Coordinates of C-alpha atoms and ligand atoms in Angstrom, one line a residue:
M1 CA 132.9 127.1 170.3
F2 CA 136.2 127.0 169.0
R3 CA 139.3 130.5 169.4
V4 CA 142.5 130.4 167.6
C5 CA 145.4 132.0 169.3
G6 CA 149.0 132.5 168.7
I7 CA 151.7 132.5 171.5
I8 CA 155.1 133.1 172.0
A9 CA 157.2 133.5 175.0
I10 CA 161.2 134.4 175.1
T11 CA 163.3 133.8 177.8
S12 CA 167.3 135.0 177.5
S13 CA 170.2 134.2 179.8
S14 CA 170.9 138.1 179.2
R15 CA 168.7 141.3 179.8
R16 CA 167.5 142.2 176.5
E17 CA 167.4 145.8 175.3
D18 CA 165.3 144.7 172.2
L19 CA 163.2 142.3 173.6
G20 CA 160.0 144.4 172.9
H21 CA 161.3 144.4 169.2
L22 CA 161.6 140.7 169.0
F23 CA 157.6 140.6 170.5
V24 CA 156.7 142.8 167.9
E25 CA 158.7 140.8 165.6
A26 CA 157.5 137.3 166.7
L27 CA 153.7 138.7 167.2
K28 CA 153.5 139.9 163.5
R29 CA 154.5 136.5 162.5
L30 CA 151.7 135.3 164.7
E31 CA 149.0 137.6 163.4
Y32 CA 147.7 135.3 160.6
R33 CA 146.5 132.9 163.7
G34 CA 144.1 135.8 165.1
Y35 CA 144.2 139.3 164.9
D36 CA 141.4 140.5 167.6
S37 CA 143.7 141.7 170.2
V38 CA 147.5 141.8 170.7
G39 CA 149.8 141.5 174.3
I40 CA 152.7 141.1 176.3
A41 CA 154.1 140.5 179.6
I42 CA 157.6 141.3 180.2
V43 CA 159.6 140.4 183.4
D44 CA 162.3 142.7 183.9
Q45 CA 163.9 143.1 187.7
N46 CA 161.4 141.8 189.6
N47 CA 158.7 143.7 187.8
L48 CA 156.0 142.6 185.5
Y49 CA 154.9 144.9 183.0
I50 CA 151.4 144.2 181.0
A51 CA 150.8 146.0 178.0
K52 CA 147.7 144.7 175.9
N53 CA 144.9 146.1 173.9
T54 CA 142.6 145.2 170.9
G55 CA 143.7 146.0 167.4
T56 CA 146.5 144.9 164.9
V57 CA 150.2 144.1 166.0
E58 CA 151.6 147.3 164.2
S59 CA 148.5 149.2 165.9
V60 CA 148.8 148.0 169.7
A61 CA 152.4 147.5 169.6
K62 CA 152.6 151.4 168.7
S63 CA 150.0 152.8 171.0
E64 CA 151.4 150.6 173.9
G65 CA 154.8 151.2 172.9
F66 CA 155.7 147.9 173.1
T67 CA 159.2 148.5 171.4
F68 CA 160.0 150.4 174.5
F69 CA 160.4 147.2 176.8
S70 CA 163.1 145.8 177.6
G71 CA 164.0 142.7 180.2
C72 CA 165.2 138.9 180.5
S73 CA 161.7 137.2 179.7
G74 CA 158.2 137.6 178.4
I75 CA 155.3 136.0 177.0
G76 CA 152.8 137.4 174.0
H77 CA 149.6 136.5 172.2
T78 CA 147.6 137.5 169.4
R79 CA 144.1 136.5 169.8
W80 CA 140.9 135.7 167.9
A81 CA 137.4 135.4 169.5
T82 CA 134.4 134.4 168.5
H83 CA 133.0 134.3 171.9
G84 CA 132.7 137.4 173.8
A85 CA 133.6 140.8 172.5
P86 CA 137.3 141.3 171.7
T87 CA 138.2 143.8 174.1
K88 CA 141.1 145.3 176.0
N89 CA 139.9 143.3 179.5
N90 CA 139.6 140.3 177.5
S91 CA 143.2 140.5 175.9
H92 CA 145.6 138.3 176.7
P93 CA 148.0 138.0 179.2
H94 CA 145.8 137.7 182.1
T95 CA 147.1 138.2 185.4
D96 CA 146.5 137.1 189.2
C97 CA 145.4 139.5 192.0
S98 CA 149.0 140.6 192.9
K99 CA 150.2 141.3 189.0
K100 CA 152.9 138.9 189.9
I101 CA 152.1 136.0 187.7
A102 CA 151.0 136.5 183.6
V103 CA 149.4 133.7 181.6
V104 CA 148.4 133.2 177.9
H105 CA 146.6 130.6 176.6
N106 CA 145.0 129.4 173.4
G107 CA 142.1 127.0 173.6
I108 CA 138.9 126.5 175.9
I109 CA 138.7 125.7 179.6
E110 CA 135.3 124.0 179.9
N111 CA 135.4 124.2 183.7
Y112 CA 136.4 127.4 184.2
S113 CA 132.9 128.7 185.6
E114 CA 133.1 126.5 188.7
L115 CA 136.7 127.1 189.4
K116 CA 135.9 130.5 189.1
S117 CA 133.5 130.6 191.5
L118 CA 136.0 128.5 193.8
L119 CA 138.5 131.4 193.5
L120 CA 135.7 133.9 193.9
S121 CA 134.8 132.3 197.2
R122 CA 138.9 132.6 198.4
G123 CA 138.7 136.1 197.5
H124 CA 140.0 136.5 194.2
L125 CA 139.1 139.4 191.9
F126 CA 138.4 139.0 188.4
I127 CA 138.6 141.8 185.5
S128 CA 137.9 139.6 182.5
D129 CA 135.1 137.6 180.6
T130 CA 137.6 135.2 179.7
D131 CA 138.1 131.4 180.9
T132 CA 141.9 131.7 180.8
E133 CA 141.8 134.1 183.8
V134 CA 141.1 131.5 186.6
V135 CA 144.9 129.9 185.5
P136 CA 146.8 132.8 187.4
H137 CA 144.9 133.0 190.3
L138 CA 144.9 129.3 190.4
I139 CA 148.3 129.2 190.3
E140 CA 148.6 132.1 193.0
E141 CA 146.5 130.4 195.2
F142 CA 148.7 127.4 194.7
K143 CA 151.3 129.4 195.6
S144 CA 149.9 130.5 198.7
T145 CA 150.2 127.3 200.3
G146 CA 153.9 127.8 199.9
L147 CA 154.7 125.7 196.6
D148 CA 157.1 127.3 194.3
A149 CA 156.2 128.7 190.9
Y150 CA 156.4 125.3 188.8
S151 CA 154.7 123.1 191.3
A152 CA 152.0 125.9 191.6
F153 CA 151.5 125.8 187.8
K154 CA 151.4 121.8 187.5
K155 CA 148.6 121.7 190.6
A156 CA 146.9 124.4 188.5
I157 CA 146.8 122.4 185.2
S158 CA 145.5 119.5 186.9
M159 CA 142.7 121.2 187.8
L160 CA 141.8 122.3 184.1
R161 CA 139.3 120.7 181.9
G162 CA 139.3 121.1 178.0
T163 CA 141.9 121.9 175.4
F164 CA 144.6 124.0 176.1
A165 CA 148.0 125.6 175.0
I166 CA 149.1 127.5 178.2
V167 CA 152.2 129.6 178.8
A168 CA 153.0 131.2 182.4
I169 CA 155.6 133.4 183.9
D170 CA 155.9 134.4 187.6
V171 CA 158.3 137.2 189.1
S172 CA 159.8 135.2 191.4
E173 CA 161.5 132.9 189.0
E174 CA 161.7 135.1 185.9
R175 CA 163.4 133.4 183.7
K176 CA 161.2 130.2 183.8
L177 CA 158.7 129.8 181.3
L178 CA 155.8 127.5 182.6
F179 CA 153.9 125.7 179.7
A180 CA 151.3 123.0 179.5
R181 CA 149.6 121.2 176.6
K182 CA 146.5 119.5 175.9
V183 CA 145.3 119.2 172.2
S184 CA 146.4 122.8 171.0
P185 CA 149.6 123.0 169.9
L186 CA 152.9 124.1 171.3
I187 CA 156.6 123.8 170.4
I188 CA 159.6 124.9 172.3
G189 CA 162.5 126.7 170.5
V190 CA 166.0 125.3 171.9
G191 CA 168.5 128.3 171.3
R192 CA 171.7 129.6 172.9
G193 CA 171.0 131.1 175.9
L194 CA 167.5 131.4 174.9
A195 CA 164.2 129.6 175.0
L196 CA 161.3 130.1 173.4
V197 CA 157.7 128.7 173.6
S198 CA 155.2 129.3 171.0
S199 CA 152.1 127.8 169.2
D200 CA 153.8 128.3 165.7
I201 CA 157.4 127.3 164.5
V202 CA 156.4 130.7 162.1
S203 CA 157.9 132.9 165.1
V204 CA 160.6 130.5 166.6
L205 CA 162.5 130.3 163.1
P206 CA 164.6 133.4 163.4
F207 CA 166.2 132.5 166.9
T208 CA 166.3 128.6 166.4
D209 CA 166.1 125.6 164.1
R210 CA 165.6 123.1 166.8
V211 CA 162.5 122.4 168.4
I212 CA 160.4 120.3 170.9
V213 CA 157.0 119.5 169.9
L214 CA 155.3 119.3 172.8
N215 CA 152.8 116.2 173.3
D216 CA 149.4 116.0 174.9
D217 CA 149.2 116.0 178.8
E218 CA 152.9 117.1 179.2
V219 CA 153.9 120.2 180.8
G220 CA 157.1 121.4 181.9
Y221 CA 159.3 124.8 182.1
A222 CA 162.1 126.2 179.8
E223 CA 165.1 128.3 181.0
P224 CA 167.3 129.8 178.8
D225 CA 170.0 127.1 178.9
R226 CA 167.4 124.0 180.4
V227 CA 164.2 122.7 179.1
F228 CA 162.2 120.5 181.6
I229 CA 159.4 118.2 180.6
E230 CA 157.2 115.7 182.5
T231 CA 153.7 114.2 181.6
I232 CA 150.8 116.0 183.8
E233 CA 151.4 112.1 185.8
G234 CA 155.0 113.1 186.7
F235 CA 157.1 110.5 184.3
P236 CA 160.0 113.0 183.0
V237 CA 160.5 112.9 179.7
D238 CA 164.1 112.2 177.8
I239 CA 164.6 115.9 176.2
S240 CA 167.6 114.6 174.2
K241 CA 165.3 112.5 171.6
R242 CA 162.7 115.0 171.5
V243 CA 165.1 117.9 169.5
V244 CA 164.6 118.1 166.2
K245 CA 166.1 120.3 163.4
I246 CA 163.5 122.0 161.2
D247 CA 164.2 122.7 157.4
Y248 CA 162.0 125.5 156.6
H249 CA 164.0 129.0 155.7
I250 CA 163.0 131.9 157.1
E251 CA 162.7 133.8 154.1
N252 CA 159.7 131.8 152.9
F253 CA 157.8 133.5 155.8
D254 CA 158.2 136.9 154.4
K255 CA 156.2 138.7 151.7
G256 CA 159.3 139.7 149.7
P257 CA 158.1 142.6 146.7
Y258 CA 154.2 141.5 147.0
E259 CA 151.7 143.7 148.6
H260 CA 150.1 140.4 149.9
Y261 CA 150.7 137.0 151.2
M262 CA 147.9 135.4 148.8
I263 CA 149.2 136.6 145.8
K264 CA 153.0 136.0 146.9
E265 CA 151.8 132.6 147.6
I266 CA 149.7 132.0 144.2
Y267 CA 152.7 133.2 142.1
E268 CA 154.7 130.4 144.3
Q269 CA 153.3 127.3 142.7
P270 CA 155.0 126.5 139.9
Y271 CA 158.3 126.5 142.3
F272 CA 156.6 124.7 145.4
L273 CA 154.6 122.3 142.8
T274 CA 157.9 121.1 141.8
Q275 CA 159.0 120.9 145.2
T276 CA 155.8 118.5 146.1
L277 CA 156.5 116.3 142.9
S278 CA 160.4 116.1 143.6
G279 CA 159.6 115.0 147.4
L280 CA 157.2 112.5 146.3
I281 CA 159.7 110.9 144.1
S282 CA 162.8 111.1 146.2
S283 CA 161.1 109.9 149.5
R284 CA 160.3 106.4 148.3
D285 CA 160.3 104.8 152.0
E286 CA 157.8 107.9 153.0
V287 CA 155.3 107.1 149.7
E288 CA 155.5 103.7 150.0
K289 CA 154.6 103.5 153.6
S290 CA 151.3 105.0 152.6
V291 CA 150.7 103.1 149.5
K292 CA 151.2 99.7 151.7
L293 CA 148.5 100.8 153.8
L294 CA 146.0 102.1 151.0
E295 CA 146.6 99.2 148.9
V296 CA 144.8 96.7 151.2
A297 CA 142.0 99.2 151.7
D298 CA 138.5 98.2 151.1
T299 CA 137.7 101.5 150.9
I300 CA 139.7 104.7 151.4
Y301 CA 137.8 107.7 153.2
L302 CA 139.5 111.3 152.4
I303 CA 139.0 113.6 155.2
G304 CA 139.6 117.1 155.4
A305 CA 138.0 120.6 156.0
G306 CA 137.5 123.9 154.2
S307 CA 140.0 123.6 151.2
S308 CA 141.4 120.2 152.4
Y309 CA 137.8 118.9 151.8
H310 CA 137.7 120.0 148.6
A311 CA 141.4 118.5 148.0
S312 CA 139.4 115.3 149.2
L313 CA 136.8 115.5 147.0
L314 CA 138.7 115.9 144.0
G315 CA 141.2 112.8 145.3
A316 CA 138.1 110.5 146.2
L317 CA 137.0 111.2 142.3
Y318 CA 140.2 110.5 141.0
F319 CA 140.7 107.3 143.1
R320 CA 137.3 106.0 141.5
Y321 CA 138.2 107.1 138.3
L322 CA 141.2 104.8 138.5
G323 CA 139.0 101.9 139.9
F324 CA 139.4 102.3 143.7
R325 CA 136.3 102.5 146.3
A326 CA 136.9 106.1 148.0
Q327 CA 134.7 108.5 149.3
A328 CA 135.5 112.0 150.7
I329 CA 134.0 113.4 154.1
I330 CA 133.6 117.0 155.7
S331 CA 135.8 116.3 158.9
S332 CA 133.4 117.9 161.5
E333 CA 130.7 115.5 159.7
A334 CA 132.7 112.1 159.9
I335 CA 131.6 111.0 163.3
P336 CA 128.5 109.0 162.0
Y337 CA 130.3 108.0 158.8
L338 CA 132.9 106.2 160.7
R339 CA 130.2 103.9 162.3
S340 CA 130.2 102.0 159.2
V341 CA 134.0 102.3 158.7
K342 CA 135.8 99.1 159.0
S343 CA 139.0 98.1 160.2
G344 CA 139.8 97.1 156.6
D345 CA 139.6 100.7 155.4
V346 CA 141.7 103.2 155.4
I347 CA 141.5 107.1 155.9
V348 CA 143.5 109.7 154.5
A349 CA 143.7 112.9 156.6
V350 CA 144.2 115.9 154.7
S351 CA 145.2 118.8 156.4
Q352 CA 147.6 121.5 155.6
S353 CA 148.2 122.5 159.0
G354 CA 148.2 118.8 160.7
E355 CA 146.4 120.4 163.5
T356 CA 142.6 121.1 162.9
I357 CA 140.9 120.1 165.2
D358 CA 137.8 118.2 163.2
T359 CA 140.1 116.4 161.3
L360 CA 142.1 115.2 164.4
L361 CA 139.2 114.1 166.6
A362 CA 137.8 112.2 163.4
M363 CA 141.2 110.8 162.5
R364 CA 141.4 109.9 166.4
E365 CA 138.2 108.0 166.2
S366 CA 139.3 106.1 163.3
M367 CA 142.1 104.7 165.0
R368 CA 140.5 103.9 168.2
R369 CA 138.1 101.8 165.8
G370 CA 141.5 100.1 164.4
V371 CA 141.3 101.9 161.0
R372 CA 144.8 102.8 159.8
V373 CA 145.3 106.5 158.9
V374 CA 147.6 108.0 156.1
A375 CA 148.0 111.6 156.7
I376 CA 148.8 114.4 153.8
V377 CA 150.0 117.3 155.8
N378 CA 152.5 120.5 155.3
N379 CA 153.9 120.2 158.6
P380 CA 155.7 117.0 159.3
L381 CA 156.0 118.0 163.3
S382 CA 152.0 118.3 163.4
T383 CA 149.8 116.4 165.9
I384 CA 148.1 114.9 162.6
A385 CA 151.2 113.7 160.8
R386 CA 152.8 112.5 164.5
E387 CA 150.0 110.2 165.4
S388 CA 149.3 108.8 162.2
D389 CA 150.4 105.5 160.9
A390 CA 151.9 107.2 157.9
Y391 CA 152.5 110.6 156.3
I392 CA 153.4 112.3 153.6
Y393 CA 154.8 115.5 153.6
M394 CA 153.8 118.1 150.7
R395 CA 156.5 120.5 151.2
S396 CA 154.5 123.3 149.9
G397 CA 156.9 125.7 152.0
P398 CA 155.2 127.9 155.0
E399 CA 151.7 129.4 153.6
I400 CA 150.8 132.4 155.4
C401 CA 147.9 133.8 154.0
V402 CA 144.4 132.2 155.6
A403 CA 143.0 131.5 152.3
A404 CA 144.8 128.2 151.1
T405 CA 146.1 128.5 147.7
K406 CA 149.3 126.6 147.1
T407 CA 148.9 124.0 149.6
F408 CA 145.5 123.1 148.0
T409 CA 147.2 122.4 144.8
S410 CA 150.1 120.2 146.6
Q411 CA 147.5 118.1 148.3
V412 CA 145.9 117.7 145.0
L413 CA 149.3 116.5 143.4
V414 CA 150.1 114.6 146.4
L415 CA 146.8 112.6 146.1
L416 CA 146.8 111.8 142.3
Y417 CA 150.6 110.7 142.9
L418 CA 149.4 108.3 145.5
G419 CA 146.4 107.3 142.8
L420 CA 148.9 106.5 140.3
M421 CA 151.2 104.2 142.6
L422 CA 148.5 102.3 143.7
M423 CA 147.3 101.6 140.3
K424 CA 150.9 100.0 139.6
D425 CA 150.6 100.3 136.1
H426 CA 153.9 101.7 135.3
Q427 CA 153.6 102.8 131.7
H428 CA 150.5 104.5 132.3
T429 CA 152.3 106.1 135.4
E430 CA 155.4 107.2 133.6
T431 CA 153.1 108.6 131.0
V432 CA 151.3 110.6 133.3
L433 CA 154.4 111.6 135.7
R434 CA 156.1 113.2 132.5
T435 CA 153.0 115.4 132.1
L436 CA 152.9 116.1 135.7
R437 CA 156.6 117.4 135.7
K438 CA 155.7 120.0 133.3
L439 CA 153.5 121.6 135.8
P440 CA 156.2 124.3 136.7
E441 CA 155.7 125.3 132.9
I442 CA 152.1 124.8 132.5
T443 CA 151.6 126.6 135.8
T444 CA 153.2 129.4 135.0
S445 CA 151.2 129.5 131.7
I446 CA 148.1 129.6 133.4
I447 CA 148.9 132.1 136.2
K448 CA 149.9 134.3 132.5
S449 CA 146.5 133.1 130.6
A450 CA 144.6 134.1 133.6
E451 CA 146.0 137.2 135.7
D452 CA 144.4 139.7 133.1
T453 CA 141.1 138.3 133.0
A454 CA 141.1 137.9 136.6
R455 CA 141.8 141.7 137.1
K456 CA 139.4 142.7 134.6
L457 CA 136.8 140.1 135.8
A458 CA 137.7 141.0 139.2
K459 CA 136.0 144.9 138.2
K460 CA 132.5 143.3 137.5
L461 CA 132.2 141.0 140.6
S462 CA 133.1 143.6 143.0
S463 CA 130.0 144.9 142.2
E464 CA 128.3 141.7 142.3
H465 CA 126.4 140.0 145.8
S466 CA 126.4 136.5 144.5
V467 CA 127.9 134.4 141.9
Y468 CA 127.6 131.0 140.7
Y469 CA 130.5 128.4 140.2
L470 CA 129.4 125.5 138.2
G471 CA 131.2 122.2 136.5
R472 CA 130.6 118.7 136.3
V473 CA 132.5 115.7 137.8
F474 CA 136.1 117.1 138.1
G475 CA 135.2 120.4 137.6
Y476 CA 132.8 120.5 140.6
P477 CA 135.6 120.2 143.5
I478 CA 137.3 122.9 141.4
S479 CA 134.1 125.2 141.4
A480 CA 133.5 124.6 145.2
E481 CA 137.2 125.5 145.8
A482 CA 136.8 128.8 143.7
A483 CA 133.6 129.6 145.6
L484 CA 134.9 128.9 149.2
K485 CA 138.0 131.6 148.0
I486 CA 135.7 134.4 146.7
K487 CA 133.5 133.7 150.0
E488 CA 136.6 134.1 152.1
V489 CA 138.3 136.5 150.9
A490 CA 136.2 139.3 149.1
Y491 CA 132.8 138.6 151.3
I492 CA 130.9 137.7 147.9
H493 CA 128.2 135.0 148.6
A494 CA 129.0 132.4 146.2
E495 CA 127.9 128.6 145.1
A496 CA 129.2 126.1 143.9
Y497 CA 127.1 123.2 142.1
P498 CA 127.4 120.5 139.9
A499 CA 126.5 122.3 136.4
G500 CA 123.8 119.7 135.7
E501 CA 122.3 120.0 138.9
S502 CA 122.1 123.8 138.4
K503 CA 118.7 123.2 136.9
H504 CA 116.8 121.5 139.6
G505 CA 116.4 124.7 141.7
P506 CA 119.6 127.3 141.7
I507 CA 119.0 128.5 137.9
A508 CA 116.0 130.3 139.7
L509 CA 118.1 133.0 140.9
V510 CA 119.5 133.4 137.5
T511 CA 118.5 136.7 136.0
H512 CA 119.6 139.3 134.0
R513 CA 123.7 139.5 133.9
F514 CA 124.0 136.9 137.1
P515 CA 127.3 136.1 137.2
V516 CA 127.9 132.1 136.5
I517 CA 131.6 130.8 136.1
F518 CA 132.1 127.3 134.6
T519 CA 135.2 125.3 135.0
I520 CA 135.3 122.6 132.4
I521 CA 137.9 119.6 132.8
G522 CA 138.2 116.4 131.6
E523 CA 135.9 114.7 128.6
L524 CA 132.0 115.5 129.1
D525 CA 132.0 119.0 126.9
E526 CA 128.8 118.1 125.5
L527 CA 126.7 117.9 128.5
I528 CA 128.3 121.2 130.1
E529 CA 127.9 123.1 127.0
G530 CA 124.2 122.4 127.5
N531 CA 124.3 123.7 131.0
I532 CA 125.9 126.5 129.8
E533 CA 123.3 127.0 126.9
E534 CA 120.9 126.9 130.0
M535 CA 122.4 129.9 131.7
K536 CA 122.7 131.9 128.7
A537 CA 119.1 131.5 127.9
R538 CA 118.5 132.9 131.2
D539 CA 120.3 135.9 130.3
A540 CA 123.3 135.1 133.1
Y541 CA 126.4 136.8 132.2
V542 CA 128.6 133.8 131.5
V543 CA 132.5 133.0 132.1
T544 CA 133.5 129.4 131.0
Y545 CA 137.1 128.5 131.9
A546 CA 138.1 125.5 129.8
P547 CA 141.0 123.7 128.0
R548 CA 142.5 124.8 125.1
D549 CA 141.6 122.7 122.3
K550 CA 137.8 122.1 124.3
T551 CA 136.7 125.8 123.7
T552 CA 133.9 124.9 121.1
S553 CA 131.7 127.2 119.4
V554 CA 128.7 126.5 121.3
I555 CA 130.9 127.6 124.4
E556 CA 132.1 130.6 122.8
K557 CA 128.9 131.6 121.3
N558 CA 127.1 131.3 125.1
S559 CA 129.8 132.8 127.1
D560 CA 130.4 136.5 127.6
L561 CA 134.0 135.4 128.4
V562 CA 136.2 132.3 127.3
V563 CA 139.2 131.8 129.4
S564 CA 141.0 129.0 127.5
L565 CA 143.8 127.2 129.8
P566 CA 146.7 125.0 128.9
Q567 CA 146.9 121.5 129.5
A568 CA 149.1 118.4 129.2
S569 CA 146.8 116.0 130.8
L570 CA 143.7 115.5 133.1
E571 CA 146.3 115.4 136.0
T572 CA 147.8 118.5 135.2
S573 CA 144.5 120.4 134.8
L574 CA 143.1 118.9 138.4
V575 CA 146.1 120.2 139.5
T576 CA 145.7 123.4 138.0
Y577 CA 142.8 124.6 137.0
V578 CA 141.9 126.3 140.2
I579 CA 144.7 129.1 140.1
P580 CA 142.4 131.3 137.8
H581 CA 140.1 131.1 140.7
Q582 CA 142.4 131.9 143.3
L583 CA 143.6 135.2 140.7
L584 CA 140.1 136.0 140.3
A585 CA 139.3 136.0 144.2
Y586 CA 142.1 137.9 145.0
Y587 CA 142.0 140.7 142.6
T588 CA 137.8 141.0 143.6
A589 CA 139.0 141.2 147.3
V590 CA 141.6 143.9 146.7
E591 CA 139.2 145.8 144.2
R592 CA 136.8 145.6 147.1
G593 CA 139.3 147.2 149.4
Y594 CA 139.7 144.0 151.6
N595 CA 143.1 142.4 153.1
P596 CA 142.9 139.3 151.3
D597 CA 145.4 138.0 153.7
R598 CA 142.9 138.5 156.9
P599 CA 139.5 137.9 156.1
R600 CA 137.6 138.5 158.8
N601 CA 136.1 135.9 161.2
L602 CA 138.9 133.4 159.9
A603 CA 141.8 131.9 161.5
K604 CA 144.5 130.0 159.7
T605 CA 144.5 127.3 161.8
V606 CA 141.3 126.2 163.7
T607 CA 142.7 123.7 166.2
V608 CA 139.5 124.0 168.9
F609 CA 136.0 123.2 168.1
Ligands
M6R701 O1 145.1 123.3 158.0 P1 143.9 122.4 157.2 O2 144.3 122.4 155.9 O3 143.4 121.4 157.8 O4 142.8 123.6 157.3 C1 141.6 123.0 156.9 C2 140.4 124.5 156.7 O5 140.9 125.4 158.0 C3 141.3 125.2 155.3 O6 141.3 124.9 154.6 C4 140.3 126.9 155.5 O7 138.9 126.4 154.9 C5 141.0 128.0 154.4 N1 140.7 129.0 155.2 C6 141.0 127.7 153.3 O8 140.9 128.9 152.5

């Protein structure tokens, strides 16, 4: 079971008339983490007000009058539920019997049934089906023994089993945000006369760029001018060493003139790929540390989930192409593979968020076995970055759309760069780097070449139920990523297959005008020509994406549509050839009337398994 939610809590030294507004803005920024229900709890002049319901931030904020709330402190939550119906009662915040304590939570409390039975026997009344509701009642229970709010909170936390990021507020100490973390991420924002606690930098950044990332098993409280943190065992933490300045720019979080984040983030690729590459070239220490670990590796295992797994597949193929032993593994499947991993091997953990629980658990298991870990992340403050032996920061800017686009291309670029550094063939590296420096122009040109076709093709695909994406060798991971994109944003069943393998079964489904999309990368043109012919012979609707100089007459003859793409080297194609598919998925989703930024049942960061 897994659940991913967004948390924001604010406390201010002065009473704020605009507190409700602040919450609406912060919750909108968090909505990409979960969008089943939304709620806030505000403390104002010794009263606790709760407003929550199912729906989007905009609709709930309007119907429940969020912007009318004033006060000095509050907590807010966006929920993404996979277990139990998203109802008003199950929405966060949850309260105790006296309605003086409110709690928001991300994660799973495994022992909630036994805690609930205990609390029921003590006369507590529950109104939701959630595990979270035990927390305010536990705090209430311990407060009734004479403890202050923080001591009662700490005691409640010590009774929980599972994973959690929890923030609580109590009217008796209205400027104190009580927090605790185990696995699920939580950060504290330190402002002037203002403190925040959130699951995400995105909601803190408008207020401050100074944050503290909580570690596992840490608890504490934040007041407008003071933060206190200790371990659950009671060892105080020196805050001065933990405050870090973040270099994200708030404008990167806005949609700007675009209709959706997805298209904004696709268009941003020429810029952010340059950022990734210049970051790799200028951060020599960061790269060298990773290369030093990788160069002594017997086998390099690349682990990732979703798009990060597809980047890992591409990375592993490229490492092998360069002569290194490498294998990609899906994070959630990694544990059995890790049994045969030896201490001489190295793991590359690929995760844009740096928080994906499946990847984190696989990485921790590897480290427990004495294996070193290099991480590739887009958040240097993330758990995966902080726990790895070395990490590379992708510098892709914040990615808000649930579907990964620019972070995928950056991941691929980082992996190719690592491969080149491992090769230690200076001349070859320089030649390839010269082509990679052209990525902004090539990417822009790819977007131009593919945009019109994507719009037109989207019209055809929008009425289809199924589509195949086929490619050989490097073309296969790109196809897998293409299939994932159209599945998650346009809800069309899509399957990626190695093109040569398609005749061993999948071709049975191909009938009149069945869409089959080929991606050609690299040197195997003749073989893929045969695969294209096979599909055409079954009357498929064939679309072929191919490098400009590789569109042969056989491909032309057997494809209903050929999209010629610029390429400067194999490496530039590996980074950019997914972009036409990102555009196709985007326009198909729009054509079908879906919001690609908020695919149903999905969340941006899956922090609980
Ligand atoms: O943050 P991560 O890169 O670890 O996330 C991994 C997957 O959850 C992610 O790639 C997911 O598959 C995206 N929705 C793909 O678009």
